[in-house]
JSON list of C-alpha atoms in Angstrom, two decimals:
[
{"chain": "A", "resi": 1, "resn": "UNK", "atom": "CA", "xyz": [-75.97, 121.91, -38.57]},
{"chain": "A", "resi": 2, "resn": "UNK", "atom": "CA", "xyz": [-72.40, 122.06, -37.25]},
{"chain": "A", "resi": 3, "resn": "UNK", "atom": "CA", "xyz": [-71.98, 121.07, -33.64]},
{"chain": "A", "resi": 4, "resn": "UNK", "atom": "CA", "xyz": [-70.15, 123.60, -31.55]},
{"chain": "A", "resi": 5, "resn": "UNK", "atom": "CA", "xyz": [-66.95, 122.62, -29.92]},
{"chain": "A", "resi": 6, "resn": "UNK", "atom": "CA", "xyz": [-67.00, 125.59, -27.38]},
{"chain": "A", "resi": 7, "resn": "UNK", "atom": "CA", "xyz": [-67.92, 124.67, -23.86]},
{"chain": "A", "resi": 8, "resn": "UNK", "atom": "CA", "xyz": [-68.80, 126.61, -20.68]},
{"chain": "A", "resi": 9, "resn": "UNK", "atom": "CA", "xyz": [-66.42, 125.83, -17.83]},
{"chain": "A", "resi": 10, "resn": "UNK", "atom": "CA", "xyz": [-67.43, 126.60, -14.24]},
{"chain": "A", "resi": 11, "resn": "UNK", "atom": "CA", "xyz": [-64.30, 126.71, -12.01]},
{"chain": "A", "resi": 12, "resn": "UNK", "atom": "CA", "xyz": [-64.56, 126.13, -8.12]},
{"chain": "A", "resi": 13, "resn": "UNK", "atom": "CA", "xyz": [-61.63, 127.02, -5.91]},
{"chain": "A", "resi": 14, "resn": "UNK", "atom": "CA", "xyz": [-60.45, 125.10, -3.07]},
{"chain": "A", "resi": 15, "resn": "UNK", "atom": "CA", "xyz": [-60.39, 126.13, 0.70]},
{"chain": "A", "resi": 16, "resn": "UNK", "atom": "CA", "xyz": [-58.64, 129.27, 1.38]},
{"chain": "A", "resi": 17, "resn": "UNK", "atom": "CA", "xyz": [-58.68, 130.42, -2.16]},
{"chain": "A", "resi": 18, "resn": "UNK", "atom": "CA", "xyz": [-60.95, 132.44, -4.52]},
{"chain": "A", "resi": 19, "resn": "UNK", "atom": "CA", "xyz": [-61.83, 132.57, -8.12]},
{"chain": "A", "resi": 20, "resn": "UNK", "atom": "CA", "xyz": [-58.59, 134.44, -8.59]},
{"chain": "A", "resi": 21, "resn": "UNK", "atom": "CA", "xyz": [-56.70, 131.28, -8.29]},
{"chain": "A", "resi": 22, "resn": "UNK", "atom": "CA", "xyz": [-57.80, 130.07, -11.68]},
{"chain": "A", "resi": 23, "resn": "UNK", "atom": "CA", "xyz": [-56.53, 133.25, -13.54]},
{"chain": "A", "resi": 24, "resn": "UNK", "atom": "CA", "xyz": [-54.18, 131.57, -15.70]},
{"chain": "A", "resi": 25, "resn": "UNK", "atom": "CA", "xyz": [-56.50, 128.66, -16.69]},
{"chain": "A", "resi": 26, "resn": "UNK", "atom": "CA", "xyz": [-59.29, 131.28, -17.36]},
{"chain": "A", "resi": 27, "resn": "UNK", "atom": "CA", "xyz": [-57.10, 133.04, -19.77]},
{"chain": "A", "resi": 28, "resn": "UNK", "atom": "CA", "xyz": [-56.10, 129.85, -21.65]},
{"chain": "A", "resi": 29, "resn": "UNK", "atom": "CA", "xyz": [-59.80, 128.63, -21.97]},
{"chain": "A", "resi": 30, "resn": "UNK", "atom": "CA", "xyz": [-61.19, 132.07, -23.13]},
{"chain": "A", "resi": 31, "resn": "UNK", "atom": "CA", "xyz": [-58.17, 132.30, -25.70]},
{"chain": "A", "resi": 32, "resn": "UNK", "atom": "CA", "xyz": [-59.37, 128.96, -27.04]},
{"chain": "A", "resi": 33, "resn": "UNK", "atom": "CA", "xyz": [-62.81, 130.37, -27.36]},
{"chain": "A", "resi": 34, "resn": "UNK", "atom": "CA", "xyz": [-64.71, 128.82, -24.39]},
{"chain": "A", "resi": 35, "resn": "UNK", "atom": "CA", "xyz": [-66.89, 130.50, -21.80]},
{"chain": "A", "resi": 36, "resn": "UNK", "atom": "CA", "xyz": [-65.60, 130.52, -18.32]},
{"chain": "A", "resi": 37, "resn": "UNK", "atom": "CA", "xyz": [-66.96, 131.28, -14.95]},
{"chain": "A", "resi": 38, "resn": "UNK", "atom": "CA", "xyz": [-64.68, 131.24, -11.97]},
{"chain": "A", "resi": 39, "resn": "UNK", "atom": "CA", "xyz": [-66.89, 131.64, -8.78]},
{"chain": "A", "resi": 40, "resn": "UNK", "atom": "CA", "xyz": [-66.03, 132.91, -5.46]},
{"chain": "A", "resi": 41, "resn": "UNK", "atom": "CA", "xyz": [-67.77, 130.62, -2.77]},
{"chain": "A", "resi": 42, "resn": "UNK", "atom": "CA", "xyz": [-69.02, 132.09, 0.38]},
{"chain": "A", "resi": 43, "resn": "UNK", "atom": "CA", "xyz": [-66.71, 134.51, 2.30]},
{"chain": "A", "resi": 44, "resn": "UNK", "atom": "CA", "xyz": [-63.90, 133.88, -0.42]},
{"chain": "A", "resi": 45, "resn": "UNK", "atom": "CA", "xyz": [-62.31, 136.15, -2.94]},
{"chain": "A", "resi": 46, "resn": "UNK", "atom": "CA", "xyz": [-64.41, 139.25, -3.47]},
{"chain": "A", "resi": 47, "resn": "UNK", "atom": "CA", "xyz": [-67.56, 137.48, -2.14]},
{"chain": "A", "resi": 48, "resn": "UNK", "atom": "CA", "xyz": [-69.28, 140.15, 0.14]},
{"chain": "A", "resi": 49, "resn": "UNK", "atom": "CA", "xyz": [-69.94, 137.79, 3.19]},
{"chain": "A", "resi": 50, "resn": "UNK", "atom": "CA", "xyz": [-67.34, 137.77, 6.02]},
{"chain": "A", "resi": 51, "resn": "UNK", "atom": "CA", "xyz": [-66.07, 134.22, 7.27]},
{"chain": "A", "resi": 52, "resn": "UNK", "atom": "CA", "xyz": [-67.88, 134.65, 10.38]},
{"chain": "A", "resi": 53, "resn": "UNK", "atom": "CA", "xyz": [-71.26, 134.79, 8.54]},
{"chain": "A", "resi": 54, "resn": "UNK", "atom": "CA", "xyz": [-70.76, 131.45, 6.93]},
{"chain": "A", "resi": 55, "resn": "UNK", "atom": "CA", "xyz": [-72.56, 129.13, 9.50]},
{"chain": "A", "resi": 56, "resn": "UNK", "atom": "CA", "xyz": [-72.94, 126.06, 7.39]},
{"chain": "A", "resi": 57, "resn": "UNK", "atom": "CA", "xyz": [-71.78, 124.12, 4.16]},
{"chain": "A", "resi": 58, "resn": "UNK", "atom": "CA", "xyz": [-74.90, 125.54, 2.53]},
{"chain": "A", "resi": 59, "resn": "UNK", "atom": "CA", "xyz": [-73.80, 129.18, 3.16]},
{"chain": "A", "resi": 60, "resn": "UNK", "atom": "CA", "xyz": [-70.44, 128.32, 1.74]},
{"chain": "A", "resi": 61, "resn": "UNK", "atom": "CA", "xyz": [-71.54, 126.70, -1.48]},
{"chain": "A", "resi": 62, "resn": "UNK", "atom": "CA", "xyz": [-74.60, 129.00, -1.93]},
{"chain": "A", "resi": 63, "resn": "UNK", "atom": "CA", "xyz": [-72.94, 131.13, -4.78]},
{"chain": "A", "resi": 64, "resn": "UNK", "atom": "CA", "xyz": [-72.26, 128.00, -6.74]},
{"chain": "A", "resi": 65, "resn": "UNK", "atom": "CA", "xyz": [-75.77, 126.60, -6.20]},
{"chain": "A", "resi": 66, "resn": "UNK", "atom": "CA", "xyz": [-77.34, 129.87, -7.14]},
{"chain": "A", "resi": 67, "resn": "UNK", "atom": "CA", "xyz": [-75.29, 130.25, -10.29]},
{"chain": "A", "resi": 68, "resn": "UNK", "atom": "CA", "xyz": [-76.32, 126.87, -11.39]},
{"chain": "A", "resi": 69, "resn": "UNK", "atom": "CA", "xyz": [-79.93, 127.58, -10.68]},
{"chain": "A", "resi": 70, "resn": "UNK", "atom": "CA", "xyz": [-79.76, 130.79, -12.66]},
{"chain": "A", "resi": 71, "resn": "UNK", "atom": "CA", "xyz": [-78.55, 128.88, -15.93]},
{"chain": "A", "resi": 72, "resn": "UNK", "atom": "CA", "xyz": [-81.23, 127.91, -18.45]},
{"chain": "A", "resi": 73, "resn": "UNK", "atom": "CA", "xyz": [-82.25, 124.14, -18.11]},
{"chain": "A", "resi": 74, "resn": "UNK", "atom": "CA", "xyz": [-80.94, 123.32, -21.56]},
{"chain": "A", "resi": 75, "resn": "UNK", "atom": "CA", "xyz": [-77.40, 124.73, -20.93]},
{"chain": "A", "resi": 76, "resn": "UNK", "atom": "CA", "xyz": [-74.93, 122.18, -20.02]},
{"chain": "A", "resi": 77, "resn": "UNK", "atom": "CA", "xyz": [-71.50, 122.93, -18.74]},
{"chain": "A", "resi": 78, "resn": "UNK", "atom": "CA", "xyz": [-68.39, 121.35, -17.22]},
{"chain": "A", "resi": 79, "resn": "UNK", "atom": "CA", "xyz": [-67.66, 121.72, -13.45]},
{"chain": "A", "resi": 80, "resn": "UNK", "atom": "CA", "xyz": [-64.03, 121.88, -12.43]},
{"chain": "A", "resi": 81, "resn": "UNK", "atom": "CA", "xyz": [-63.08, 121.59, -8.70]},
{"chain": "A", "resi": 82, "resn": "UNK", "atom": "CA", "xyz": [-59.79, 121.75, -6.91]},
{"chain": "A", "resi": 83, "resn": "UNK", "atom": "CA", "xyz": [-59.16, 120.27, -3.56]},
{"chain": "A", "resi": 84, "resn": "UNK", "atom": "CA", "xyz": [-62.18, 121.18, -1.03]},
{"chain": "A", "resi": 85, "resn": "UNK", "atom": "CA", "xyz": [-63.90, 122.67, -4.26]},
{"chain": "A", "resi": 86, "resn": "UNK", "atom": "CA", "xyz": [-64.56, 119.22, -5.32]},
{"chain": "A", "resi": 87, "resn": "UNK", "atom": "CA", "xyz": [-66.76, 118.54, -2.31]},
{"chain": "A", "resi": 88, "resn": "UNK", "atom": "CA", "xyz": [-68.77, 121.59, -3.52]},
{"chain": "A", "resi": 89, "resn": "UNK", "atom": "CA", "xyz": [-69.00, 120.45, -7.15]},
{"chain": "A", "resi": 90, "resn": "UNK", "atom": "CA", "xyz": [-70.07, 117.00, -5.89]},
{"chain": "A", "resi": 91, "resn": "UNK", "atom": "CA", "xyz": [-73.08, 118.61, -4.02]},
{"chain": "A", "resi": 92, "resn": "UNK", "atom": "CA", "xyz": [-73.88, 120.68, -7.13]},
{"chain": "A", "resi": 93, "resn": "UNK", "atom": "CA", "xyz": [-73.81, 117.55, -9.22]},
{"chain": "A", "resi": 94, "resn": "UNK", "atom": "CA", "xyz": [-76.42, 116.05, -6.98]},
{"chain": "A", "resi": 95, "resn": "UNK", "atom": "CA", "xyz": [-78.73, 119.08, -7.29]},
{"chain": "A", "resi": 96, "resn": "UNK", "atom": "CA", "xyz": [-78.34, 119.71, -11.03]},
{"chain": "A", "resi": 97, "resn": "UNK", "atom": "CA", "xyz": [-77.36, 116.42, -12.87]},
{"chain": "A", "resi": 98, "resn": "UNK", "atom": "CA", "xyz": [-79.14, 117.43, -15.95]},
{"chain": "A", "resi": 99, "resn": "UNK", "atom": "CA", "xyz": [-76.88, 120.62, -16.29]},
{"chain": "A", "resi": 100, "resn": "UNK", "atom": "CA", "xyz": [-73.51, 118.95, -16.19]},
{"chain": "A", "resi": 101, "resn": "UNK", "atom": "CA", "xyz": [-71.71, 117.60, -19.30]},
{"chain": "A", "resi": 102, "resn": "UNK", "atom": "CA", "xyz": [-68.57, 116.79, -17.34]},
{"chain": "A", "resi": 103, "resn": "UNK", "atom": "CA", "xyz": [-66.92, 117.11, -13.92]},
{"chain": "A", "resi": 104, "resn": "UNK", "atom": "CA", "xyz": [-63.27, 117.33, -13.35]},
{"chain": "A", "resi": 105, "resn": "UNK", "atom": "CA", "xyz": [-61.87, 116.60, -9.70]},
{"chain": "A", "resi": 106, "resn": "UNK", "atom": "CA", "xyz": [-58.22, 118.09, -9.39]},
{"chain": "A", "resi": 107, "resn": "UNK", "atom": "CA", "xyz": [-56.44, 117.08, -6.03]},
{"chain": "A", "resi": 108, "resn": "UNK", "atom": "CA", "xyz": [-59.82, 116.27, -4.74]},
{"chain": "A", "resi": 109, "resn": "UNK", "atom": "CA", "xyz": [-60.96, 116.26, -1.06]},
{"chain": "A", "resi": 110, "resn": "UNK", "atom": "CA", "xyz": [-64.05, 114.11, -1.09]},
{"chain": "A", "resi": 111, "resn": "UNK", "atom": "CA", "xyz": [-66.13, 112.17, 1.36]},
{"chain": "A", "resi": 112, "resn": "UNK", "atom": "CA", "xyz": [-66.07, 108.19, 1.40]},
{"chain": "A", "resi": 113, "resn": "UNK", "atom": "CA", "xyz": [-68.35, 106.73, -1.21]},
{"chain": "A", "resi": 114, "resn": "UNK", "atom": "CA", "xyz": [-70.35, 104.90, 1.55]},
{"chain": "A", "resi": 115, "resn": "UNK", "atom": "CA", "xyz": [-71.20, 108.13, 3.38]},
{"chain": "A", "resi": 116, "resn": "UNK", "atom": "CA", "xyz": [-72.89, 111.24, 2.45]},
{"chain": "A", "resi": 117, "resn": "UNK", "atom": "CA", "xyz": [-70.85, 114.40, 2.06]},
{"chain": "A", "resi": 118, "resn": "UNK", "atom": "CA", "xyz": [-71.99, 115.75, 5.46]},
{"chain": "A", "resi": 119, "resn": "UNK", "atom": "CA", "xyz": [-69.95, 113.12, 7.21]},
{"chain": "A", "resi": 120, "resn": "UNK", "atom": "CA", "xyz": [-66.75, 114.49, 5.80]},
{"chain": "A", "resi": 121, "resn": "UNK", "atom": "CA", "xyz": [-67.63, 118.10, 6.53]},
{"chain": "A", "resi": 122, "resn": "UNK", "atom": "CA", "xyz": [-68.33, 117.12, 10.23]},
{"chain": "A", "resi": 123, "resn": "UNK", "atom": "CA", "xyz": [-65.03, 115.27, 10.28]},
{"chain": "A", "resi": 124, "resn": "UNK", "atom": "CA", "xyz": [-63.36, 118.48, 9.24]},
{"chain": "A", "resi": 125, "resn": "UNK", "atom": "CA", "xyz": [-65.35, 120.51, 11.84]},
{"chain": "A", "resi": 126, "resn": "UNK", "atom": "CA", "xyz": [-64.54, 117.98, 14.56]},
{"chain": "A", "resi": 127, "resn": "UNK", "atom": "CA", "xyz": [-61.02, 118.04, 13.80]},
{"chain": "A", "resi": 128, "resn": "UNK", "atom": "CA", "xyz": [-61.15, 121.90, 14.47]},
{"chain": "A", "resi": 129, "resn": "UNK", "atom": "CA", "xyz": [-59.44, 122.28, 11.14]},
{"chain": "A", "resi": 130, "resn": "UNK", "atom": "CA", "xyz": [-59.89, 126.10, 11.11]},
{"chain": "A", "resi": 131, "resn": "UNK", "atom": "CA", "xyz": [-58.91, 126.63, 14.89]},
{"chain": "A", "resi": 132, "resn": "UNK", "atom": "CA", "xyz": [-55.55, 125.18, 14.35]},
{"chain": "A", "resi": 133, "resn": "UNK", "atom": "CA", "xyz": [-54.38, 128.06, 12.13]},
{"chain": "A", "resi": 134, "resn": "UNK", "atom": "CA", "xyz": [-54.65, 131.78, 12.55]},
{"chain": "A", "resi": 135, "resn": "UNK", "atom": "CA", "xyz": [-57.52, 133.46, 10.79]},
{"chain": "A", "resi": 136, "resn": "UNK", "atom": "CA", "xyz": [-55.15, 135.67, 8.74]},
{"chain": "A", "resi": 137, "resn": "UNK", "atom": "CA", "xyz": [-53.70, 132.41, 7.14]},
{"chain": "A", "resi": 138, "resn": "UNK", "atom": "CA", "xyz": [-56.96, 131.53, 5.36]},
{"chain": "A", "resi": 139, "resn": "UNK", "atom": "CA", "xyz": [-57.97, 135.00, 4.36]},
{"chain": "A", "resi": 140, "resn": "UNK", "atom": "CA", "xyz": [-57.44, 136.23, 0.66]},
{"chain": "A", "resi": 141, "resn": "UNK", "atom": "CA", "xyz": [-55.15, 139.21, 0.20]}
]
């Protein structure tokens, strides 16, 4: 039996973006015959929640976790994260290691290897990252 060279890529955007940010890569991968899923994390892109409804990292990354949980156990795929999306894929890798064939970290924002991701998230929150910029600047559209 011939081994398939087609892969399933799951693309996870960076902060203040959405699945739309992957439009060129999605097109190229699909033209090459691969399966591609570009997710919108909580309150991003066309995700129905508003930013005020995202109270935790769990809320933000829930679309990725739900998607991964919905895939059959025997299906493996490549996770691709950009910027803050790399933190999200690292959390997904911890929860679903058996489903991941590869992980790509592009311009990664990650926690220090000696500390859990929650420490990095808390540092971002404590620095009031989102309070230093107007809400309109981080909204899609």
